[in-house]
PDB file of C-alpha atoms in Angstrom:
ATOM      1  CA  MET A   1       0.000   0.000   0.000  1.00 52.00           C
ATOM      2  CA  LYS A   2       1.343   3.397  -0.950  1.00 63.00           C
ATOM      3  CA  THR A   3       1.252   5.962   1.849  1.00 50.00           C
ATOM      4  CA  THR A   4       1.422   9.731   1.825  1.00 44.00           C
ATOM      5  CA  THR A   5       4.222   9.742   4.402  1.00 41.00           C
ATOM      6  CA  ALA A   6       6.510   8.598   1.627  1.00 48.00           C
ATOM      7  CA  LEU A   7       6.012  12.004  -0.016  1.00 43.00           C
ATOM      8  CA  LEU A   8       8.843  13.449   2.042  1.00 43.00           C
ATOM      9  CA  LEU A   9      11.313  11.146   0.319  1.00 42.00           C
ATOM     10  CA  CYS A  10      10.829  12.583  -3.164  1.00 45.00           C
ATOM     11  CA  GLY A  11      11.285  16.321  -2.781  1.00 42.00           C
ATOM     12  CA  ALA A  12      14.148  16.469  -5.254  1.00 42.00           C
ATOM     13  CA  LEU A  13      12.487  15.047  -8.379  1.00 44.00           C
ATOM     14  CA  PHE A  14      11.993  17.967 -10.721  1.00 46.00           C
ATOM     15  CA  PHE A  15      11.750  17.374 -14.449  1.00 52.00           C
ATOM     16  CA  LEU A  16      10.130  14.668 -16.577  1.00 54.00           C
ATOM     17  CA  ALA A  17      11.110  14.182 -20.215  1.00 67.00           C
ATOM     18  CA  CYS A  18       9.189  11.755 -22.403  1.00 75.00           C
ATOM     19  CA  SER A  19      10.637  10.297 -25.564  1.00 73.00           C
ATOM     20  CA  LYS A  20       9.923   7.916 -28.416  1.00 65.00           C
ATOM     21  CA  LYS A  21      11.757   4.585 -28.652  1.00 57.00           C
ATOM     22  CA  GLU A  22      11.735   1.700 -31.062  1.00 44.00           C
ATOM     23  CA  ASN A  23      10.631  -1.929 -30.402  1.00 40.00           C
ATOM     24  CA  PRO A  24       7.637  -1.421 -28.104  1.00 41.00           C
ATOM     25  CA  VAL A  25       6.288  -4.123 -25.781  1.00 42.00           C
ATOM     26  CA  GLU A  26       2.731  -5.448 -26.141  1.00 44.00           C
ATOM     27  CA  THR A  27       1.885  -3.133 -29.009  1.00 41.00           C
ATOM     28  CA  ALA A  28       1.837  -2.943 -32.776  1.00 41.00           C
ATOM     29  CA  SER A  29       2.814   0.709 -32.557  1.00 47.00           C
ATOM     30  CA  ALA A  30       6.178   1.673 -34.075  1.00 55.00           C
ATOM     31  CA  LYS A  31       7.150   3.970 -31.217  1.00 67.00           C
ATOM     32  CA  GLU A  32       6.773   4.198 -27.464  1.00 66.00           C
ATOM     33  CA  ARG A  33       7.357   6.640 -24.635  1.00 65.00           C
ATOM     34  CA  SER A  34      10.260   6.608 -22.190  1.00 41.00           C
ATOM     35  CA  CYS A  35      11.735   9.031 -19.675  1.00 45.00           C
ATOM     36  CA  ALA A  36      15.090  10.815 -19.158  1.00 51.00           C
ATOM     37  CA  THR A  37      14.264  11.763 -15.571  1.00 39.00           C
ATOM     38  CA  MET A  38      17.569  11.156 -13.840  1.00 39.00           C
ATOM     39  CA  GLU A  39      19.741  12.834 -16.437  1.00 57.00           C
ATOM     40  CA  VAL A  40      17.770  16.073 -16.293  1.00 62.00           C
ATOM     41  CA  LEU A  41      17.298  15.823 -12.525  1.00 56.00           C
ATOM     42  CA  ASN A  42      21.049  15.594 -11.936  1.00 55.00           C
ATOM     43  CA  ALA A  43      21.672  18.644 -14.096  1.00 71.00           C
ATOM     44  CA  LYS A  44      19.007  20.694 -12.320  1.00 74.00           C
ATOM     45  CA  MET A  45      20.249  19.716  -8.877  1.00 64.00           C
ATOM     46  CA  LYS A  46      23.757  20.843  -9.807  1.00 77.00           C
ATOM     47  CA  GLU A  47      22.421  24.129 -11.115  1.00 88.00           C
ATOM     48  CA  ASP A  48      20.229  24.843  -8.086  1.00 90.00           C
ATOM     49  CA  PRO A  49      21.216  23.289  -4.725  1.00 87.00           C
ATOM     50  CA  THR A  50      18.169  24.897  -3.049  1.00 89.00           C
ATOM     51  CA  LEU A  51      15.730  22.961  -5.230  1.00 88.00           C
ATOM     52  CA  ALA A  52      15.555  19.913  -2.946  1.00 85.00           C
ATOM     53  CA  GLY A  53      14.469  22.033  -0.005  1.00 88.00           C
ATOM     54  CA  ARG A  54      11.708  23.744  -1.957  1.00 89.00           C
ATOM     55  CA  MET A  55      10.423  20.449  -3.275  1.00 84.00           C
ATOM     56  CA  ALA A  56      10.465  18.909   0.188  1.00 89.00           C
ATOM     57  CA  ALA A  57       8.412  21.819   1.557  1.00 92.00           C
ATOM     58  CA  ILE A  58       5.814  21.338  -1.191  1.00 89.00           C
ATOM     59  CA  GLU A  59       5.634  17.616  -0.413  1.00 88.00           C
ATOM     60  CA  GLN A  60       5.117  18.363   3.282  1.00 91.00           C
ATOM     61  CA  ASN A  61       2.304  20.732   2.351  1.00 85.00           C
ATOM     62  CA  THR A  62       0.801  18.113   0.041  1.00 85.00           C
ATOM     63  CA  ALA A  63       0.770  15.579   2.861  1.00 87.00           C
ATOM     64  CA  ARG A  64      -0.994  18.115   5.080  1.00 84.00           C
ATOM     65  CA  VAL A  65      -3.672  18.808   2.478  1.00 79.00           C
ATOM     66  CA  LEU A  66      -4.227  15.116   1.790  1.00 80.00           C
ATOM     67  CA  GLN A  67      -4.921  14.624   5.492  1.00 81.00           C
ATOM     68  CA  ASP A  68      -7.500  17.440   5.436  1.00 73.00           C
ATOM     69  CA  GLN A  69      -9.377  17.322   2.132  1.00 61.00           C
ATOM     70  CA  SER A  70     -11.368  20.468   2.952  1.00 58.00           C
ATOM     71  CA  LEU A  71      -8.233  22.508   2.299  1.00 58.00           C
ATOM     72  CA  SER A  72      -8.324  21.632  -1.400  1.00 53.00           C
ATOM     73  CA  ARG A  73     -11.716  23.228  -2.121  1.00 46.00           C
ATOM     74  CA  LEU A  74     -10.481  26.276  -3.984  1.00 55.00           C
ATOM     75  CA  LEU A  75     -13.681  27.583  -5.561  1.00 58.00           C
ATOM     76  CA  PRO A  76     -17.295  27.014  -4.446  1.00 59.00           C
ATOM     77  CA  ASP A  77     -17.447  23.915  -6.666  1.00 68.00           C
ATOM     78  CA  GLY A  78     -13.895  22.799  -5.830  1.00 65.00           C
ATOM     79  CA  SER A  79     -12.557  23.659  -9.283  1.00 81.00           C
ATOM     80  CA  VAL A  80      -9.873  26.000 -10.578  1.00 90.00           C
ATOM     81  CA  LEU A  81      -9.322  27.800 -13.892  1.00 91.00           C
ATOM     82  CA  ILE A  82      -5.885  27.766 -15.528  1.00 94.00           C
ATOM     83  CA  PRO A  83      -5.107  30.358 -18.223  1.00 94.00           C
ATOM     84  CA  VAL A  84      -2.769  29.001 -20.890  1.00 97.00           C
ATOM     85  CA  VAL A  85      -0.263  30.753 -23.112  1.00 98.00           C
ATOM     86  CA  VAL A  86       1.003  28.652 -26.020  1.00 98.00           C
ATOM     87  CA  ASN A  87       4.452  29.633 -27.265  1.00 98.00           C
ATOM     88  CA  VAL A  88       5.119  28.309 -30.766  1.00 98.00           C
ATOM     89  CA  LEU A  89       8.716  28.086 -31.981  1.00 98.00           C
ATOM     90  CA  TYR A  90       8.845  27.067 -35.631  1.00 98.00           C
ATOM     91  CA  ARG A  91      11.390  26.610 -38.392  1.00 98.00           C
ATOM     92  CA  THR A  92       9.056  25.155 -41.019  1.00 98.00           C
ATOM     93  CA  ALA A  93       5.449  25.858 -41.930  1.00 98.00           C
ATOM     94  CA  ALA A  94       4.457  22.489 -40.448  1.00 97.00           C
ATOM     95  CA  GLU A  95       6.022  23.374 -37.091  1.00 98.00           C
ATOM     96  CA  ASN A  96       3.989  26.595 -36.990  1.00 98.00           C
ATOM     97  CA  VAL A  97       0.937  24.764 -35.663  1.00 98.00           C
ATOM     98  CA  SER A  98      -2.407  26.320 -36.479  1.00 98.00           C
ATOM     99  CA  ASP A  99      -4.783  28.056 -34.104  1.00 98.00           C
ATOM    100  CA  ALA A 100      -7.185  25.168 -34.678  1.00 98.00           C
ATOM    101  CA  GLN A 101      -4.565  22.640 -33.566  1.00 98.00           C
ATOM    102  CA  ILE A 102      -3.818  24.713 -30.474  1.00 98.00           C
ATOM    103  CA  GLN A 103      -7.488  24.948 -29.575  1.00 98.00           C
ATOM    104  CA  SER A 104      -7.869  21.199 -30.050  1.00 98.00           C
ATOM    105  CA  GLN A 105      -5.264  20.678 -27.337  1.00 98.00           C
ATOM    106  CA  ILE A 106      -7.037  23.049 -24.944  1.00 98.00           C
ATOM    107  CA  ASP A 107     -10.285  21.172 -25.595  1.00 98.00           C
ATOM    108  CA  ILE A 108      -8.584  17.833 -24.916  1.00 98.00           C
ATOM    109  CA  LEU A 109      -7.140  19.068 -21.620  1.00 98.00           C
ATOM    110  CA  ASN A 110     -10.593  20.190 -20.537  1.00 98.00           C
ATOM    111  CA  LYS A 111     -12.117  16.830 -21.406  1.00 98.00           C
ATOM    112  CA  ASP A 112      -9.367  14.741 -19.830  1.00 98.00           C
ATOM    113  CA  TYR A 113      -9.269  16.739 -16.601  1.00 98.00           C
ATOM    114  CA  ASN A 114     -13.040  16.815 -16.217  1.00 97.00           C
ATOM    115  CA  GLY A 115     -14.068  13.284 -17.131  1.00 97.00           C
ATOM    116  CA  THR A 116     -15.829  14.230 -20.352  1.00 98.00           C
ATOM    117  CA  ASN A 117     -13.467  12.394 -22.710  1.00 98.00           C
ATOM    118  CA  SER A 118     -15.254   9.712 -24.703  1.00 97.00           C
ATOM    119  CA  GLU A 119     -13.320   6.841 -23.077  1.00 98.00           C
ATOM    120  CA  TYR A 120     -14.128   7.827 -19.484  1.00 98.00           C
ATOM    121  CA  SER A 121     -17.234   5.632 -19.428  1.00 97.00           C
ATOM    122  CA  THR A 122     -15.181   2.610 -20.529  1.00 97.00           C
ATOM    123  CA  VAL A 123     -12.945   2.526 -17.436  1.00 98.00           C
ATOM    124  CA  PRO A 124     -12.918  -1.121 -16.274  1.00 98.00           C
ATOM    125  CA  THR A 125     -15.279  -1.977 -13.419  1.00 98.00           C
ATOM    126  CA  LEU A 126     -12.299  -2.737 -11.186  1.00 98.00           C
ATOM    127  CA  PHE A 127     -11.254   0.923 -11.337  1.00 98.00           C
ATOM    128  CA  SER A 128     -14.607   2.659 -11.851  1.00 98.00           C
ATOM    129  CA  GLY A 129     -14.909   3.390  -8.140  1.00 98.00           C
ATOM    130  CA  VAL A 130     -11.738   5.508  -8.088  1.00 98.00           C
ATOM    131  CA  LYS A 131     -11.891   7.263 -11.458  1.00 98.00           C
ATOM    132  CA  ALA A 132     -12.171  11.010 -11.010  1.00 98.00           C
ATOM    133  CA  SER A 133     -12.995  14.266 -12.684  1.00 96.00           C
ATOM    134  CA  VAL A 134     -10.218  16.542 -11.450  1.00 95.00           C
ATOM    135  CA  GLY A 135     -12.149  19.795 -11.787  1.00 93.00           C
ATOM    136  CA  VAL A 136      -9.352  21.782 -13.415  1.00 95.00           C
ATOM    137  CA  HIS A 137     -10.366  23.881 -16.401  1.00 94.00           C
ATOM    138  CA  PHE A 138      -8.134  25.431 -19.052  1.00 95.00           C
ATOM    139  CA  VAL A 139      -8.682  28.541 -21.166  1.00 95.00           C
ATOM    140  CA  LEU A 140      -6.433  29.805 -23.945  1.00 97.00           C
ATOM    141  CA  LYS A 141      -5.150  33.263 -23.020  1.00 97.00           C
ATOM    142  CA  SER A 142      -2.899  33.931 -25.997  1.00 97.00           C
ATOM    143  CA  VAL A 143      -0.560  32.460 -28.609  1.00 98.00           C
ATOM    144  CA  VAL A 144       2.987  33.739 -29.066  1.00 98.00           C
ATOM    145  CA  ARG A 145       4.795  32.767 -32.259  1.00 98.00           C
ATOM    146  CA  LYS A 146       8.469  33.071 -33.157  1.00 98.00           C
ATOM    147  CA  SER A 147      10.397  31.922 -36.191  1.00 98.00           C
ATOM    148  CA  THR A 148      13.687  30.173 -35.517  1.00 98.00           C
ATOM    149  CA  THR A 149      16.541  28.626 -37.467  1.00 97.00           C
ATOM    150  CA  LYS A 150      17.073  25.897 -34.870  1.00 96.00           C
ATOM    151  CA  THR A 151      16.637  22.393 -36.252  1.00 95.00           C
ATOM    152  CA  SER A 152      16.489  20.732 -32.828  1.00 95.00           C
ATOM    153  CA  TRP A 153      15.822  21.608 -29.203  1.00 95.00           C
ATOM    154  CA  SER A 154      17.008  19.777 -26.089  1.00 93.00           C
ATOM    155  CA  THR A 155      15.820  19.644 -22.485  1.00 91.00           C
ATOM    156  CA  ASN A 156      18.134  22.493 -21.428  1.00 93.00           C
ATOM    157  CA  ASP A 157      15.184  24.957 -21.491  1.00 94.00           C
ATOM    158  CA  ALA A 158      16.615  27.129 -24.286  1.00 97.00           C
ATOM    159  CA  MET A 159      13.123  27.342 -25.802  1.00 96.00           C
ATOM    160  CA  LYS A 160      12.031  29.237 -22.668  1.00 96.00           C
ATOM    161  CA  LYS A 161      14.685  31.957 -22.966  1.00 98.00           C
ATOM    162  CA  SER A 162      14.575  34.718 -25.568  1.00 98.00           C
ATOM    163  CA  ALA A 163      18.328  35.222 -25.218  1.00 97.00           C
ATOM    164  CA  GLN A 164      18.794  31.654 -26.481  1.00 97.00           C
ATOM    165  CA  GLY A 165      16.346  31.942 -29.354  1.00 97.00           C
ATOM    166  CA  GLY A 166      13.274  30.944 -27.383  1.00 98.00           C
ATOM    167  CA  ILE A 167      10.302  32.754 -25.847  1.00 98.00           C
ATOM    168  CA  ASN A 168      10.258  33.945 -22.251  1.00 98.00           C
ATOM    169  CA  PRO A 169       7.280  32.668 -20.231  1.00 98.00           C
ATOM    170  CA  THR A 170       4.269  34.896 -19.635  1.00 98.00           C
ATOM    171  CA  THR A 171       3.539  35.504 -15.915  1.00 96.00           C
ATOM    172  CA  PRO A 172       4.325  31.868 -15.005  1.00 97.00           C
ATOM    173  CA  ASP A 173       3.064  32.263 -11.426  1.00 94.00           C
ATOM    174  CA  SER A 174      -0.510  32.495 -12.709  1.00 94.00           C
ATOM    175  CA  VAL A 175      -0.367  31.220 -16.311  1.00 96.00           C
ATOM    176  CA  LEU A 176       0.479  27.770 -17.656  1.00 97.00           C
ATOM    177  CA  ASN A 177       3.035  28.257 -20.401  1.00 98.00           C
ATOM    178  CA  ILE A 178       3.249  25.560 -23.059  1.00 98.00           C
ATOM    179  CA  TRP A 179       6.085  25.663 -25.566  1.00 97.00           C
ATOM    180  CA  VAL A 180       5.380  23.868 -28.848  1.00 98.00           C
ATOM    181  CA  VAL A 181       8.623  23.155 -30.679  1.00 96.00           C
ATOM    182  CA  GLY A 182       9.903  21.269 -33.702  1.00 95.00           C
ATOM    183  CA  ALA A 183      12.324  18.400 -33.351  1.00 88.00           C
ATOM    184  CA  LEU A 184      13.490  17.559 -29.822  1.00 88.00           C
ATOM    185  CA  SER A 185      16.839  15.816 -29.461  1.00 87.00           C
ATOM    186  CA  GLY A 186      16.938  12.179 -28.476  1.00 85.00           C
ATOM    187  CA  GLY A 187      13.403  11.533 -29.661  1.00 83.00           C
ATOM    188  CA  VAL A 188      11.924  13.460 -26.725  1.00 86.00           C
ATOM    189  CA  ILE A 189       8.273  14.408 -27.212  1.00 91.00           C
ATOM    190  CA  GLY A 190       7.630  16.453 -24.079  1.00 92.00           C
ATOM    191  CA  TYR A 191       8.679  17.360 -20.556  1.00 93.00           C
ATOM    192  CA  ALA A 192       7.347  19.350 -17.616  1.00 92.00           C
ATOM    193  CA  GLN A 193       8.552  21.290 -14.614  1.00 92.00           C
ATOM    194  CA  PHE A 194       7.232  20.304 -11.200  1.00 91.00           C
ATOM    195  CA  PRO A 195       5.991  22.895  -8.699  1.00 91.00           C
ATOM    196  CA  GLY A 196       8.914  24.450  -6.864  1.00 90.00           C
ATOM    197  CA  GLY A 197      11.185  25.071  -9.831  1.00 90.00           C
ATOM    198  CA  ALA A 198      12.420  28.402 -11.125  1.00 91.00           C
ATOM    199  CA  SER A 199       9.650  30.627 -12.485  1.00 95.00           C
ATOM    200  CA  ALA A 200      11.779  31.575 -15.496  1.00 95.00           C
ATOM    201  CA  THR A 201      11.563  28.007 -16.805  1.00 94.00           C
ATOM    202  CA  ASP A 202       8.153  26.977 -15.488  1.00 95.00           C
ATOM    203  CA  GLY A 203       5.766  25.181 -17.810  1.00 94.00           C
ATOM    204  CA  VAL A 204       5.478  22.332 -20.285  1.00 94.00           C
ATOM    205  CA  VAL A 205       7.241  21.567 -23.578  1.00 95.00           C
ATOM    206  CA  ILE A 206       5.560  19.476 -26.302  1.00 95.00           C
ATOM    207  CA  ALA A 207       6.775  18.419 -29.737  1.00 94.00           C
ATOM    208  CA  TYR A 208       4.650  19.862 -32.547  1.00 96.00           C
ATOM    209  CA  ASP A 209       3.688  16.415 -33.892  1.00 95.00           C
ATOM    210  CA  CYS A 210       2.418  15.248 -30.475  1.00 95.00           C
ATOM    211  CA  PHE A 211       0.247  18.289 -29.785  1.00 97.00           C
ATOM    212  CA  GLY A 212      -3.544  18.299 -30.098  1.00 98.00           C
ATOM    213  CA  ASN A 213      -5.488  15.926 -32.333  1.00 98.00           C
ATOM    214  CA  THR A 214      -5.431  17.620 -35.711  1.00 98.00           C
ATOM    215  CA  GLY A 215      -2.973  19.245 -38.114  1.00 98.00           C
ATOM    216  CA  THR A 216       0.538  17.861 -37.571  1.00 98.00           C
ATOM    217  CA  ALA A 217      -0.370  15.479 -34.719  1.00 98.00           C
ATOM    218  CA  THR A 218       0.928  12.022 -35.613  1.00 96.00           C
ATOM    219  CA  ALA A 219      -0.028   8.575 -34.281  1.00 96.00           C
ATOM    220  CA  PRO A 220       0.445   7.058 -31.775  1.00 95.00           C
ATOM    221  CA  PHE A 221       0.669  10.440 -30.011  1.00 95.00           C
ATOM    222  CA  ASN A 222      -2.065  12.208 -31.962  1.00 97.00           C
ATOM    223  CA  LEU A 223      -4.837  12.549 -29.369  1.00 98.00           C
ATOM    224  CA  GLY A 224      -3.322  15.250 -27.191  1.00 97.00           C
ATOM    225  CA  ARG A 225      -2.477  12.972 -24.272  1.00 97.00           C
ATOM    226  CA  THR A 226       1.204  13.977 -24.203  1.00 95.00           C
ATOM    227  CA  ALA A 227       0.085  17.359 -22.878  1.00 96.00           C
ATOM    228  CA  THR A 228      -2.390  15.716 -20.491  1.00 97.00           C
ATOM    229  CA  HIS A 229       0.444  13.580 -19.100  1.00 96.00           C
ATOM    230  CA  GLU A 230       2.921  16.466 -18.836  1.00 95.00           C
ATOM    231  CA  VAL A 231       0.403  18.819 -17.222  1.00 96.00           C
ATOM    232  CA  GLY A 232      -0.089  16.036 -14.673  1.00 95.00           C
ATOM    233  CA  HIS A 233       3.607  16.375 -13.798  1.00 94.00           C
ATOM    234  CA  TYR A 234       3.216  20.164 -13.747  1.00 95.00           C
ATOM    235  CA  LEU A 235       0.525  19.614 -11.100  1.00 95.00           C
ATOM    236  CA  ASN A 236       2.846  17.340  -9.079  1.00 94.00           C
ATOM    237  CA  LEU A 237       1.841  13.865 -10.277  1.00 95.00           C
ATOM    238  CA  ARG A 238       4.484  11.160 -10.609  1.00 93.00           C
ATOM    239  CA  HIS A 239       4.612   8.315 -13.086  1.00 94.00           C
ATOM    240  CA  ILE A 240       2.312   5.545 -11.970  1.00 96.00           C
ATOM    241  CA  TRP A 241       5.186   3.055 -11.568  1.00 95.00           C
ATOM    242  CA  GLY A 242       7.157   5.517  -9.432  1.00 93.00           C
ATOM    243  CA  ASP A 243      10.199   5.490 -11.746  1.00 90.00           C
ATOM    244  CA  ALA A 244      11.447   2.350  -9.995  1.00 92.00           C
ATOM    245  CA  THR A 245      10.614  -1.343 -10.007  1.00 97.00           C
ATOM    246  CA  CYS A 246       7.344  -1.512  -8.047  1.00 98.00           C
ATOM    247  CA  GLY A 247       7.997   2.080  -6.971  1.00 97.00           C
ATOM    248  CA  THR A 248       5.475   4.541  -5.552  1.00 95.00           C
ATOM    249  CA  ASP A 249       3.640   7.434  -7.148  1.00 96.00           C
ATOM    250  CA  TYR A 250       2.559   8.603  -3.650  1.00 95.00           C
ATOM    251  CA  VAL A 251      -1.091   7.962  -4.462  1.00 97.00           C
ATOM    252  CA  ASP A 252      -2.985   5.340  -2.475  1.00 96.00           C
ATOM    253  CA  ASP A 253      -5.642   4.334  -5.022  1.00 98.00           C
ATOM    254  CA  THR A 254      -3.361   3.471  -7.947  1.00 98.00           C
ATOM    255  CA  PRO A 255      -2.094  -0.140  -8.053  1.00 98.00           C
ATOM    256  CA  SER A 256       1.619  -0.890  -7.910  1.00 98.00           C
ATOM    257  CA  HIS A 257       3.241  -1.212 -11.337  1.00 98.00           C
ATOM    258  CA  ASN A 258       6.517  -3.029 -11.757  1.00 97.00           C
ATOM    259  CA  THR A 259       7.472  -0.713 -14.632  1.00 95.00           C
ATOM    260  CA  ALA A 260       6.009   1.486 -17.366  1.00 94.00           C
ATOM    261  CA  ASN A 261       3.543   0.092 -19.887  1.00 96.00           C
ATOM    262  CA  TYR A 262       3.714   0.897 -23.583  1.00 95.00           C
ATOM    263  CA  GLY A 263       1.417   0.718 -26.583  1.00 95.00           C
ATOM    264  CA  CYS A 264      -2.010  -0.708 -25.746  1.00 97.00           C
ATOM    265  CA  PRO A 265      -1.714  -3.630 -23.285  1.00 97.00           C
ATOM    266  CA  SER A 266      -4.574  -6.105 -23.161  1.00 97.00           C
ATOM    267  CA  TYR A 267      -6.786  -5.909 -20.062  1.00 98.00           C
ATOM    268  CA  PRO A 268      -6.288  -7.249 -17.477  1.00 98.00           C
ATOM    269  CA  HIS A 269      -2.536  -6.702 -17.347  1.00 98.00           C
ATOM    270  CA  TYR A 270      -1.044  -8.049 -14.129  1.00 98.00           C
ATOM    271  CA  SER A 271       1.834  -6.523 -12.207  1.00 98.00           C
ATOM    272  CA  THR A 272       4.712  -8.625 -10.907  1.00 97.00           C
ATOM    273  CA  CYS A 273       4.670  -6.551  -7.700  1.00 98.00           C
ATOM    274  CA  SER A 274       3.467  -7.974  -4.381  1.00 97.00           C
ATOM    275  CA  GLY A 275      -0.067  -9.322  -4.718  1.00 97.00           C
ATOM    276  CA  THR A 276       0.125  -9.250  -8.550  1.00 98.00           C
ATOM    277  CA  PRO A 277      -2.456  -6.449  -8.859  1.00 98.00           C
ATOM    278  CA  VAL A 278      -4.104  -5.583 -12.140  1.00 98.00           C
ATOM    279  CA  GLU A 279      -2.245  -2.556 -13.468  1.00 98.00           C
ATOM    280  CA  MET A 280      -4.064   0.676 -14.312  1.00 98.00           C
ATOM    281  CA  THR A 281      -2.602   0.844 -17.801  1.00 98.00           C
ATOM    282  CA  MET A 282      -5.249   3.347 -18.873  1.00 98.00           C
ATOM    283  CA  ASN A 283      -4.035   5.951 -16.369  1.00 98.00           C
ATOM    284  CA  PHE A 284      -2.739   9.180 -17.877  1.00 97.00           C
ATOM    285  CA  MET A 285       0.479   8.834 -15.890  1.00 95.00           C
ATOM    286  CA  ASP A 286       1.515   5.537 -17.479  1.00 96.00           C
ATOM    287  CA  TYR A 287       3.366   5.431 -20.810  1.00 94.00           C
ATOM    288  CA  THR A 288       0.718   3.841 -23.026  1.00 96.00           C
ATOM    289  CA  ASP A 289      -0.251   5.283 -26.403  1.00 96.00           C
ATOM    290  CA  ASP A 290      -2.656   8.209 -26.552  1.00 97.00           C
ATOM    291  CA  ALA A 291      -5.570   5.990 -27.551  1.00 98.00           C
ATOM    292  CA  CYS A 292      -5.124   3.800 -24.487  1.00 98.00           C
ATOM    293  CA  MET A 293      -4.787   6.299 -21.612  1.00 98.00           C
ATOM    294  CA  TYR A 294      -7.957   7.966 -20.382  1.00 98.00           C
ATOM    295  CA  MET A 295      -8.311   8.353 -16.599  1.00 98.00           C
ATOM    296  CA  PHE A 296      -7.076   9.953 -13.386  1.00 98.00           C
ATOM    297  CA  THR A 297      -7.963   8.666  -9.914  1.00 98.00           C
ATOM    298  CA  ALA A 298      -9.461  10.371  -6.873  1.00 96.00           C
ATOM    299  CA  GLY A 299      -6.079  10.164  -5.164  1.00 96.00           C
ATOM    300  CA  GLN A 300      -4.361  11.837  -8.098  1.00 98.00           C
ATOM    301  CA  LYS A 301      -7.065  14.499  -8.072  1.00 95.00           C
ATOM    302  CA  SER A 302      -6.414  15.246  -4.405  1.00 92.00           C
ATOM    303  CA  ARG A 303      -2.686  15.483  -5.019  1.00 94.00           C
ATOM    304  CA  MET A 304      -3.147  17.867  -7.950  1.00 94.00           C
ATOM    305  CA  LEU A 305      -5.610  20.104  -6.121  1.00 91.00           C
ATOM    306  CA  ALA A 306      -3.201  20.309  -3.194  1.00 91.00           C
ATOM    307  CA  THR A 307      -0.852  22.323  -5.411  1.00 93.00           C
ATOM    308  CA  PHE A 308      -3.346  25.199  -5.497  1.00 91.00           C
ATOM    309  CA  VAL A 309      -3.374  25.657  -1.727  1.00 89.00           C
ATOM    310  CA  SER A 310      -0.978  28.143  -0.141  1.00 88.00           C
ATOM    311  CA  GLY A 311       2.461  26.513  -0.106  1.00 92.00           C
ATOM    312  CA  GLY A 312       1.545  24.039  -2.840  1.00 93.00           C
ATOM    313  CA  GLY A 313       3.475  25.640  -5.669  1.00 94.00           C
ATOM    314  CA  ARG A 314       0.501  26.601  -7.876  1.00 94.00           C
ATOM    315  CA  TYR A 315      -1.266  28.917  -5.426  1.00 92.00           C
ATOM    316  CA  GLY A 316      -1.220  31.810  -7.919  1.00 91.00           C
ATOM    317  CA  PHE A 317      -3.849  30.113 -10.081  1.00 89.00           C
ATOM    318  CA  ALA A 318      -6.426  29.982  -7.311  1.00 78.00           C
ATOM    319  CA  HIS A 319      -6.280  33.611  -6.200  1.00 66.00           C
TER     320      HIS A 319
END
């Protein structure tokens, strides 16, 4: 059983970077997701030795809120509105994603975070009692576009800095900034910054061909779930397998996973962890293809909403 006391052990984890790899398991898809967590984490920890302390404080606050659920009711209906600025960095016409493609991603985020996506009703009976509408709503505030000669971007946050050819974030304490870029080195398709990081680099990065569900979006990441997954990290969710063999995501109502799942595993898919639980492969925080991830849990909802309470790292959105 995963317990919230374990939250204090993970204050340092900061960035998640998802990438495409060949030879997927249990799937006919040609590509799969993977993560460069430790590489980016080590770099960020070297850059900012105070990061661990800030993350630990947020985790302590999260544990407090999870013990008193009334603290997470931000608005009369318990919901919160997140303005979004989409920063588009393009070299080619294809990379200059259309307004329609951008709006499709905003629409997908609203559906996925509020249980109105078409697959929500198909959650297996085993998990139907814990599936949750998070109650976080997204609205497009503006689109910023900038032409670039760069053929590839890495996870060093250059796309977030005008001095390095990128676009500076817009009021990141109260606006979710999403950078849509062309090619990302190493096959990366997206990464996010957890609460507690530097405001100058706060937000989410998504590859142009994994953004929204129209235009340049390409299967198997063509349903906008890369952004849903990365925004989950932005709101302090961990991967469902805890980035370790039978690790913890610090959420009590998600089953233990021995590792990430890829493609579209057949249900039920059993874990090799203690008790051999059925894995929640359809959870947005696994690594399955877009078409096969479609739910958050009540525990994940509580953890995300805790970020909007004072001391949670996303307090600026609620006030």
